[in-house]
PDB file of N, CA and C in Angstrom:
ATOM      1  N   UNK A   1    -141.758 -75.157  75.458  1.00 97.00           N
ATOM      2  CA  UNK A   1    -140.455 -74.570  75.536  1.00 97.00           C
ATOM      3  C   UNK A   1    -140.004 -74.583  76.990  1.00 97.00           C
ATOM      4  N   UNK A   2    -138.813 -75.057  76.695  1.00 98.00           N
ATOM      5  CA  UNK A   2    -138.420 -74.786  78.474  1.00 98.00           C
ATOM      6  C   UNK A   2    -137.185 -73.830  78.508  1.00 98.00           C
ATOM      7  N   UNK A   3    -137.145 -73.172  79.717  1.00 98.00           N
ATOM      8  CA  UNK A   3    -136.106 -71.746  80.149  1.00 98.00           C
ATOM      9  C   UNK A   3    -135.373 -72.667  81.432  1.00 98.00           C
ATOM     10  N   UNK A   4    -133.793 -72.089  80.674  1.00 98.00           N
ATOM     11  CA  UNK A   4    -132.990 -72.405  81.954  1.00 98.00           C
ATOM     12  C   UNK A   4    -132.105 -71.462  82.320  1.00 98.00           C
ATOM     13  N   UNK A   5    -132.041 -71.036  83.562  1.00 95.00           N
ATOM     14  CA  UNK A   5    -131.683 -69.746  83.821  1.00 95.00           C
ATOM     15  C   UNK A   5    -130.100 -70.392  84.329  1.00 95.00           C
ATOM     16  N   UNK A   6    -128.733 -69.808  84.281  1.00 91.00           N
ATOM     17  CA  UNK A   6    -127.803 -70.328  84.392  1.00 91.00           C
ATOM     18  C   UNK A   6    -127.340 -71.624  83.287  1.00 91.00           C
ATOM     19  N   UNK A   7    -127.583 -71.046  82.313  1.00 93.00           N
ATOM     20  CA  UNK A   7    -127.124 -72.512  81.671  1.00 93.00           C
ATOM     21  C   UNK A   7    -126.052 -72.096  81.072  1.00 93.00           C
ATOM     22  N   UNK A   8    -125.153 -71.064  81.914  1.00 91.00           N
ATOM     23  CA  UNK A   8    -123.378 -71.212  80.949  1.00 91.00           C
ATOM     24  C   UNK A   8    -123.050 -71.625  82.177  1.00 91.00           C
ATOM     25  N   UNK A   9    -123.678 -72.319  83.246  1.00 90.00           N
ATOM     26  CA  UNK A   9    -122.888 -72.880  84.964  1.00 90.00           C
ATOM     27  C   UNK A   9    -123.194 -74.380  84.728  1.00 90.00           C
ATOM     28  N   UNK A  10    -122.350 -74.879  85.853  1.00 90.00           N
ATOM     29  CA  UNK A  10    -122.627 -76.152  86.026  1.00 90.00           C
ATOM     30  C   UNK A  10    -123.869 -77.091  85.614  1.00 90.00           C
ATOM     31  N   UNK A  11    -124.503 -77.288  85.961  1.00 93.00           N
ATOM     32  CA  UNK A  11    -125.679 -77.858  86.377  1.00 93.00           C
ATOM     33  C   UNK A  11    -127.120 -76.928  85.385  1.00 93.00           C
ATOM     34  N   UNK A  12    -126.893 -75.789  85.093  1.00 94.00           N
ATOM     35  CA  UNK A  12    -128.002 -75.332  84.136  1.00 94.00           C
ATOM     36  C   UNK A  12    -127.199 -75.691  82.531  1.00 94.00           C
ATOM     37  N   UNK A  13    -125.967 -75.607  82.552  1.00 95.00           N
ATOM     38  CA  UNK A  13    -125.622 -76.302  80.918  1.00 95.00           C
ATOM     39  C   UNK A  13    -125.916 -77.854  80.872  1.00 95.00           C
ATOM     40  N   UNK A  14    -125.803 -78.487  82.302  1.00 97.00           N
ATOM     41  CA  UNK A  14    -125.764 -79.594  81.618  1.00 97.00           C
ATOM     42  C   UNK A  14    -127.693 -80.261  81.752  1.00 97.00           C
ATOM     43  N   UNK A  15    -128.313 -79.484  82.374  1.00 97.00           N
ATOM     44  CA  UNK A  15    -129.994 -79.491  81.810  1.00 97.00           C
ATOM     45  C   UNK A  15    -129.871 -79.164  80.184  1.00 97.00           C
ATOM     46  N   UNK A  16    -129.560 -77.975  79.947  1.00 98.00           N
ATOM     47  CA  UNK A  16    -129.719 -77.296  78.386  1.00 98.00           C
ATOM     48  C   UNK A  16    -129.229 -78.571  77.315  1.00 98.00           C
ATOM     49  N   UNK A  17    -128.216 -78.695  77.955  1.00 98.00           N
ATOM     50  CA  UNK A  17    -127.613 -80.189  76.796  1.00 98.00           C
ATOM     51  C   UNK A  17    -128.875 -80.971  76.847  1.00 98.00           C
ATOM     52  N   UNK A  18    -129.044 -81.648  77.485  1.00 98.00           N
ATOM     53  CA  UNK A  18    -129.682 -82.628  77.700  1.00 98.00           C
ATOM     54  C   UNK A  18    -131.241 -82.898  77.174  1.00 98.00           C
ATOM     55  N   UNK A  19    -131.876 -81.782  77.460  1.00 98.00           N
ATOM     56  CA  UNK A  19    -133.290 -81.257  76.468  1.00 98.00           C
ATOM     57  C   UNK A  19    -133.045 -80.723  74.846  1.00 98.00           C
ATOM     58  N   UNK A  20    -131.609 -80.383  75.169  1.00 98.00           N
ATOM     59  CA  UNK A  20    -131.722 -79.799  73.126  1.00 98.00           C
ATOM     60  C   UNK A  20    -131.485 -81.150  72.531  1.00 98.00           C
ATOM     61  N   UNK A  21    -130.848 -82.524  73.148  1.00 98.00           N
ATOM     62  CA  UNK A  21    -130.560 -83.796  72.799  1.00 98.00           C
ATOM     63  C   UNK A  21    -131.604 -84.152  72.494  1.00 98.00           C
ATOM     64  N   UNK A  22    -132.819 -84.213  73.529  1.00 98.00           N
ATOM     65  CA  UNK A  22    -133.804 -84.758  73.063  1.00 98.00           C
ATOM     66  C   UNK A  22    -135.133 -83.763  72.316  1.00 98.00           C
ATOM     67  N   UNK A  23    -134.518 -83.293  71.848  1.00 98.00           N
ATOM     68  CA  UNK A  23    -135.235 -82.201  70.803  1.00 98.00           C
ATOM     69  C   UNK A  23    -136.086 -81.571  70.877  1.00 98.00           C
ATOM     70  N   UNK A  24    -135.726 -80.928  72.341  1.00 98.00           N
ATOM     71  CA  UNK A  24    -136.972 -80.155  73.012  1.00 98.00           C
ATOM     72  C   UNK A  24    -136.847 -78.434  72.811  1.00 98.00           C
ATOM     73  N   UNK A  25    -137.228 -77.857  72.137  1.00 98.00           N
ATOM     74  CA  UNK A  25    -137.245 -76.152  72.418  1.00 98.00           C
ATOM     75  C   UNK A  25    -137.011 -75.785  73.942  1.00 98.00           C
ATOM     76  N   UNK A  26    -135.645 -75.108  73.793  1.00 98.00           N
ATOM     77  CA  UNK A  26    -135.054 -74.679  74.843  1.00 98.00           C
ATOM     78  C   UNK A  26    -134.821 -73.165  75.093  1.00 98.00           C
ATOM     79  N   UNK A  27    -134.809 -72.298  75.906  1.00 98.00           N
ATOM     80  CA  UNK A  27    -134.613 -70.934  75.844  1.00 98.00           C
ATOM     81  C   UNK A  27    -133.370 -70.911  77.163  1.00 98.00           C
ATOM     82  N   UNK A  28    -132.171 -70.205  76.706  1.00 98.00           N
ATOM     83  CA  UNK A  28    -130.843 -70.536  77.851  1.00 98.00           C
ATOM     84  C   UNK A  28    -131.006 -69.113  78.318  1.00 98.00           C
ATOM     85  N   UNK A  29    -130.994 -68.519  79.534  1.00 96.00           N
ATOM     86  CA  UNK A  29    -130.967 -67.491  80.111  1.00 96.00           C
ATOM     87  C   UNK A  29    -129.478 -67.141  80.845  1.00 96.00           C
ATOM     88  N   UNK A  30    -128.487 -65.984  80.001  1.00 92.00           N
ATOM     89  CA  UNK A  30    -127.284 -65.578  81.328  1.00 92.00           C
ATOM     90  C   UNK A  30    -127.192 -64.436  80.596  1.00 92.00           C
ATOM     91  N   UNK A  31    -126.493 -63.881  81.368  1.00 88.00           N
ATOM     92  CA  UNK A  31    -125.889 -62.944  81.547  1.00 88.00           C
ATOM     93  C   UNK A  31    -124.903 -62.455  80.225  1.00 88.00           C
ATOM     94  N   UNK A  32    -124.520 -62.761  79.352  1.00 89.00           N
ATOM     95  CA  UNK A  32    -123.601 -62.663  78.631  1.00 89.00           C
ATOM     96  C   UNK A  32    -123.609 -63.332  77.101  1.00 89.00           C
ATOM     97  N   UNK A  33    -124.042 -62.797  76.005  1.00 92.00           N
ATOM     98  CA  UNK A  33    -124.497 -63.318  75.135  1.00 92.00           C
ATOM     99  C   UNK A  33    -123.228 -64.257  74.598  1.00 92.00           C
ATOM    100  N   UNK A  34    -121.765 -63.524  74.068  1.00 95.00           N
ATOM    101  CA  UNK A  34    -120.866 -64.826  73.924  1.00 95.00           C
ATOM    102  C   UNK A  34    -120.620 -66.304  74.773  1.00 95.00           C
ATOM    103  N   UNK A  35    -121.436 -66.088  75.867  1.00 94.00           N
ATOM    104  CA  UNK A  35    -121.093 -67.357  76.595  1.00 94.00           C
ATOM    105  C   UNK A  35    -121.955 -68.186  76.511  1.00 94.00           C
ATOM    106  N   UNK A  36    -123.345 -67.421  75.716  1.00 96.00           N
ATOM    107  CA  UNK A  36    -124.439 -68.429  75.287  1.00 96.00           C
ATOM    108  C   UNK A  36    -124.180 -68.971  74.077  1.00 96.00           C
ATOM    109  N   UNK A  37    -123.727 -68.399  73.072  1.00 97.00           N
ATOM    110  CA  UNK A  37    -123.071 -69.127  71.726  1.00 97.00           C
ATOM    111  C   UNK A  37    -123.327 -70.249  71.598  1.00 97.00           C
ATOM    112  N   UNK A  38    -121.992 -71.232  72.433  1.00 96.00           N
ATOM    113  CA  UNK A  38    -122.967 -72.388  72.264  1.00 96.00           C
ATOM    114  C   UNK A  38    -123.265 -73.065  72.535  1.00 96.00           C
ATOM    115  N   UNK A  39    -124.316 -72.683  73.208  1.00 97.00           N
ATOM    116  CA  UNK A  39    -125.876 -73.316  73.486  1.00 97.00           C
ATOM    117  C   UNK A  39    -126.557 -73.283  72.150  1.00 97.00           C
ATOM    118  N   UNK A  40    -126.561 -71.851  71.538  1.00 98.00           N
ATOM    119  CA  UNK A  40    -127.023 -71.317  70.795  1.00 98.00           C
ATOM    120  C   UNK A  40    -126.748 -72.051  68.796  1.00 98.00           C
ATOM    121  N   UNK A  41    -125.898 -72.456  69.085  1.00 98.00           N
ATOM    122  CA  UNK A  41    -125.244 -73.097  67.735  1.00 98.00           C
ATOM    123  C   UNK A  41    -126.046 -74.252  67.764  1.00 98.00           C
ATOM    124  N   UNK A  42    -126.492 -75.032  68.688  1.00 97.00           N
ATOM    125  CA  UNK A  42    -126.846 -76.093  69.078  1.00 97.00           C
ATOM    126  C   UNK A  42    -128.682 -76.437  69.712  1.00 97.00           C
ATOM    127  N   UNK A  43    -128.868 -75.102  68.857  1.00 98.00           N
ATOM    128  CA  UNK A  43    -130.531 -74.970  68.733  1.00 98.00           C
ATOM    129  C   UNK A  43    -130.931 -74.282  69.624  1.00 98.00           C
ATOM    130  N   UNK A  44    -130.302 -73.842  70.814  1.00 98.00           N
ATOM    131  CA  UNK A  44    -131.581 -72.820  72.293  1.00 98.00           C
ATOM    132  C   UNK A  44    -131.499 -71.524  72.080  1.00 98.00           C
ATOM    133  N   UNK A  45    -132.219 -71.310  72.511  1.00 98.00           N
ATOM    134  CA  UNK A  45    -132.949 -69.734  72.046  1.00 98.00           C
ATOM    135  C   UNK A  45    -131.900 -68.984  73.053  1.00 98.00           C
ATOM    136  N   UNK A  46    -131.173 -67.758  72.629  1.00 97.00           N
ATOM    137  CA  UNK A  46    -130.463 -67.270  73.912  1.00 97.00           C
ATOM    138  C   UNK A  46    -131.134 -65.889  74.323  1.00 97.00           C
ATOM    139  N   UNK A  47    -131.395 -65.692  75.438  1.00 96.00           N
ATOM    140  CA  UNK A  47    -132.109 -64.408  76.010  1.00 96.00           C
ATOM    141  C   UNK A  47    -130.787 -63.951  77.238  1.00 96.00           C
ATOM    142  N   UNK A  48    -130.527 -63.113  76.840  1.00 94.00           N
ATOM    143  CA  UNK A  48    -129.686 -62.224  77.957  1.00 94.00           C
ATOM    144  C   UNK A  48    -130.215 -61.438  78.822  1.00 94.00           C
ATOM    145  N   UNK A  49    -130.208 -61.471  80.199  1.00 92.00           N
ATOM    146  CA  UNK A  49    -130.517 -60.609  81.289  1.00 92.00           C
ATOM    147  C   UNK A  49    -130.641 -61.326  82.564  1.00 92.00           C
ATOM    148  N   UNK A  50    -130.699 -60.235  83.305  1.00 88.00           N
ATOM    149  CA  UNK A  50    -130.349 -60.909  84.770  1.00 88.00           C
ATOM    150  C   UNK A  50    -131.356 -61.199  85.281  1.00 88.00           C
ATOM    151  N   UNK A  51    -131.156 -61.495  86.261  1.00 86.00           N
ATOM    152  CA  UNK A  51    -132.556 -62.415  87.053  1.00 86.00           C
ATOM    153  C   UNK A  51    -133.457 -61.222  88.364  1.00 86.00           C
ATOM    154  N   UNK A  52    -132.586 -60.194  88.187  1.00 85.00           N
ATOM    155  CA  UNK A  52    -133.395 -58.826  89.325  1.00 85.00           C
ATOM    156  C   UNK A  52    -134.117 -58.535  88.108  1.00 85.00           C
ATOM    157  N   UNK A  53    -134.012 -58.477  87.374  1.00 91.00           N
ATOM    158  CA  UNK A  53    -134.631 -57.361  86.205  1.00 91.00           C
ATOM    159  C   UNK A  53    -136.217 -58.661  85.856  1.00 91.00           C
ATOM    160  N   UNK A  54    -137.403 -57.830  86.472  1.00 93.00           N
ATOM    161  CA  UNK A  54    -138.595 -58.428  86.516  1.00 93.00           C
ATOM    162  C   UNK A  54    -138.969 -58.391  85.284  1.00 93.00           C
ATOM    163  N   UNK A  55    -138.839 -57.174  84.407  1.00 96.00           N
ATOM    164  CA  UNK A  55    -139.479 -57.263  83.413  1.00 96.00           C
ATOM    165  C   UNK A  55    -138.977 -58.205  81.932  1.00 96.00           C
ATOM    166  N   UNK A  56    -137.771 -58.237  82.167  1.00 94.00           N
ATOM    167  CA  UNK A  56    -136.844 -59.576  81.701  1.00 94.00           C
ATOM    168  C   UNK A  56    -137.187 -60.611  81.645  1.00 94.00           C
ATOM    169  N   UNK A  57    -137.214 -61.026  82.990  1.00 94.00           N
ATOM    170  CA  UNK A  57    -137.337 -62.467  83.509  1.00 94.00           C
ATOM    171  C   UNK A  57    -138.693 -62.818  83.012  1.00 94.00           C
ATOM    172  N   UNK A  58    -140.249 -61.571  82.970  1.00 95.00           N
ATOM    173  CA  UNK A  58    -141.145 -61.943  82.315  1.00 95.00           C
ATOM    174  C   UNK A  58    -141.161 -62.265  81.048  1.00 95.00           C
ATOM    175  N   UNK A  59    -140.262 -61.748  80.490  1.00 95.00           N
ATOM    176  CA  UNK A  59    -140.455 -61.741  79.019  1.00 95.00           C
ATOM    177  C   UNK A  59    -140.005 -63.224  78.937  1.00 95.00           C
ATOM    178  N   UNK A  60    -138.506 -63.464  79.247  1.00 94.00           N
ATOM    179  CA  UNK A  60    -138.244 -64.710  79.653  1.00 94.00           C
ATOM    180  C   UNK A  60    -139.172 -65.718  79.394  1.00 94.00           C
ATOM    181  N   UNK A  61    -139.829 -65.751  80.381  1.00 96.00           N
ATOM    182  CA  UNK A  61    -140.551 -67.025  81.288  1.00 96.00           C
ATOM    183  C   UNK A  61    -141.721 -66.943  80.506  1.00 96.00           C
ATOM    184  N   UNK A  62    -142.523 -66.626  79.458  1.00 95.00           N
ATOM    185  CA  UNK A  62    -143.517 -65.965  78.481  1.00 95.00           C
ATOM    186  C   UNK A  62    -143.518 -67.026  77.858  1.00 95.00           C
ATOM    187  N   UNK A  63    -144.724 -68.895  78.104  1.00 95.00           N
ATOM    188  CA  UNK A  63    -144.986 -69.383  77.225  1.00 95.00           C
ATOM    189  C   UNK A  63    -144.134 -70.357  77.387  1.00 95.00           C
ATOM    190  N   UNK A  64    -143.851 -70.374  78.606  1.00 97.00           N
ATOM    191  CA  UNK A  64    -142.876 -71.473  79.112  1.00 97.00           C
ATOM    192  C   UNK A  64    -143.438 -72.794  79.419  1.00 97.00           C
ATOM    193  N   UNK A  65    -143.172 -73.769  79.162  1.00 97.00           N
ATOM    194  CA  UNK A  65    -143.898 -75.577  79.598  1.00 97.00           C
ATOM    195  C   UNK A  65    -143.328 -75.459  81.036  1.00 97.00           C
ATOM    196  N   UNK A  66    -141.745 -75.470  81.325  1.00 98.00           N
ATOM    197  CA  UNK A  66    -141.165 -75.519  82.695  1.00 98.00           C
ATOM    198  C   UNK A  66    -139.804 -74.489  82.915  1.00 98.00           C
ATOM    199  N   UNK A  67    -139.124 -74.586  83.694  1.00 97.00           N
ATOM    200  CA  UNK A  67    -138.499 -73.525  83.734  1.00 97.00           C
ATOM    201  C   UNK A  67    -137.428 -73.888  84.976  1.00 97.00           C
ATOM    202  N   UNK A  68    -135.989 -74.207  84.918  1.00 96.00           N
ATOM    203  CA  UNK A  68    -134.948 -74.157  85.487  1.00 96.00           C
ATOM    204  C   UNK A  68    -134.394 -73.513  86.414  1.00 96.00           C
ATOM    205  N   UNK A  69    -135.198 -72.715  87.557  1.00 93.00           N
ATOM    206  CA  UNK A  69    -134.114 -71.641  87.949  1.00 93.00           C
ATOM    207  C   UNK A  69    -133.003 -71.485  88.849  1.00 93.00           C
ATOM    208  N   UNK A  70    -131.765 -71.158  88.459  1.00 84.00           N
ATOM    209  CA  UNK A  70    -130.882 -71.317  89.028  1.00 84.00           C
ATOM    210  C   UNK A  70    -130.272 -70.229  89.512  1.00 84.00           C
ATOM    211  N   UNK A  71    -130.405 -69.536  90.738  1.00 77.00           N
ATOM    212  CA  UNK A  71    -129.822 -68.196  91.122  1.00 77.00           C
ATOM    213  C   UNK A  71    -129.210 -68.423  92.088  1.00 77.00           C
ATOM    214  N   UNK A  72    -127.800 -68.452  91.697  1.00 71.00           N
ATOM    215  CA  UNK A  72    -126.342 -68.667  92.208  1.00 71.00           C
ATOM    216  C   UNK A  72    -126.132 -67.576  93.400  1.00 71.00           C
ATOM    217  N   UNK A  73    -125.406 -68.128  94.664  1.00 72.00           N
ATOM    218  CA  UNK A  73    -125.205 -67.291  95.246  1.00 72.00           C
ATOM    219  C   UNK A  73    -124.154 -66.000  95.304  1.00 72.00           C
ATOM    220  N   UNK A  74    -124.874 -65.133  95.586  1.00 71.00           N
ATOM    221  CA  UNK A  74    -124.131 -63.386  96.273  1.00 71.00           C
ATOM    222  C   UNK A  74    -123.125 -63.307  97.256  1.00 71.00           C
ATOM    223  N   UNK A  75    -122.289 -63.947  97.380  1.00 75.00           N
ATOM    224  CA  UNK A  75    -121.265 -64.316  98.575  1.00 75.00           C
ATOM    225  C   UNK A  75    -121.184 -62.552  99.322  1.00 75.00           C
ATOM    226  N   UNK A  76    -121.062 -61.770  98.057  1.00 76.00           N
ATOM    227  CA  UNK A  76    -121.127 -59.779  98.540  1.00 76.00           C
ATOM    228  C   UNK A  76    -121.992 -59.060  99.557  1.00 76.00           C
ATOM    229  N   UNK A  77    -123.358 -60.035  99.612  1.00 74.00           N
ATOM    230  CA  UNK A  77    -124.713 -59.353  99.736  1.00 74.00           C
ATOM    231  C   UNK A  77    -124.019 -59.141 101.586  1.00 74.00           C
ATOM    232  N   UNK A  78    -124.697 -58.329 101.689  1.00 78.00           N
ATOM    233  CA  UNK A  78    -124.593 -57.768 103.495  1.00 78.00           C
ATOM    234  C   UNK A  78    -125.428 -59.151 104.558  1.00 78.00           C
ATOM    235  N   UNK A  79    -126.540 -59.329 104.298  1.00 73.00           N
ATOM    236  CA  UNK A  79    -127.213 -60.297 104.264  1.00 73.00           C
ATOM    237  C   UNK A  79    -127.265 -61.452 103.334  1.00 73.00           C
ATOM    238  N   UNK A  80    -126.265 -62.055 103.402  1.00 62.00           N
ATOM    239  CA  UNK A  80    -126.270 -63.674 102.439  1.00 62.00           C
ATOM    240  C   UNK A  80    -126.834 -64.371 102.796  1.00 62.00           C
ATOM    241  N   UNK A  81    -127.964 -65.201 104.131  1.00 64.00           N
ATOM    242  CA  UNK A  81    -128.534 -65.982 104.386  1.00 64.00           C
ATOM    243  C   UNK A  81    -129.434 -65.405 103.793  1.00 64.00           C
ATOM    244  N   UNK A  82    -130.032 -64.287 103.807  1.00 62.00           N
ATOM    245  CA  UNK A  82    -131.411 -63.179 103.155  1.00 62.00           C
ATOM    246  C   UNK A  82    -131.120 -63.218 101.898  1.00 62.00           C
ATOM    247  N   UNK A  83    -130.230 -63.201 101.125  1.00 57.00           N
ATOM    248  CA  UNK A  83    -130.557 -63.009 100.094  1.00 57.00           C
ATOM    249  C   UNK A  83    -131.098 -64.020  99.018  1.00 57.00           C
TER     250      UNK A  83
END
């Protein structure tokens, strides 16, 4: 199974396409369950939660072959090179 974290963005939907094409068990990770839909219509497992939340992201990442991660930048953060 593979996890792609950001796959309602650029570049993590168009991984998710691309492995559910070739008929690979996929798990799509965002933020927002209607925006996973469809992914979700289209065979990937949808898991909602954010990427601070450790115990999430474990559950997540639980049994994973490989794993996508895509953590978009915080333009907000006080420290944006740090974050």
């Amino acid at each position: 199974m593979y996890v792609i974290t950001g796959a309602t963005g650029n570049t993590g939907k168009r991984i998710a396409e691309a492995l559910l094409e070739e008929g690979r068990q996929v798990r799509v990770v965002g933020r927002s369950t209607e925006r996973l839909k469809g992914l979700a219509a289209r065979g990937a497992e949808p898991f909602v939660a954010s990427l601070d939340d450790v115990a999430a992201m474990t559950r997540t990442l639980r049994g994973a072959r490989a794993a996508y991660l895509m953590i978009p930048p915080s333009y907000g953060e006080p420290d944006f090179h740090g974050y």
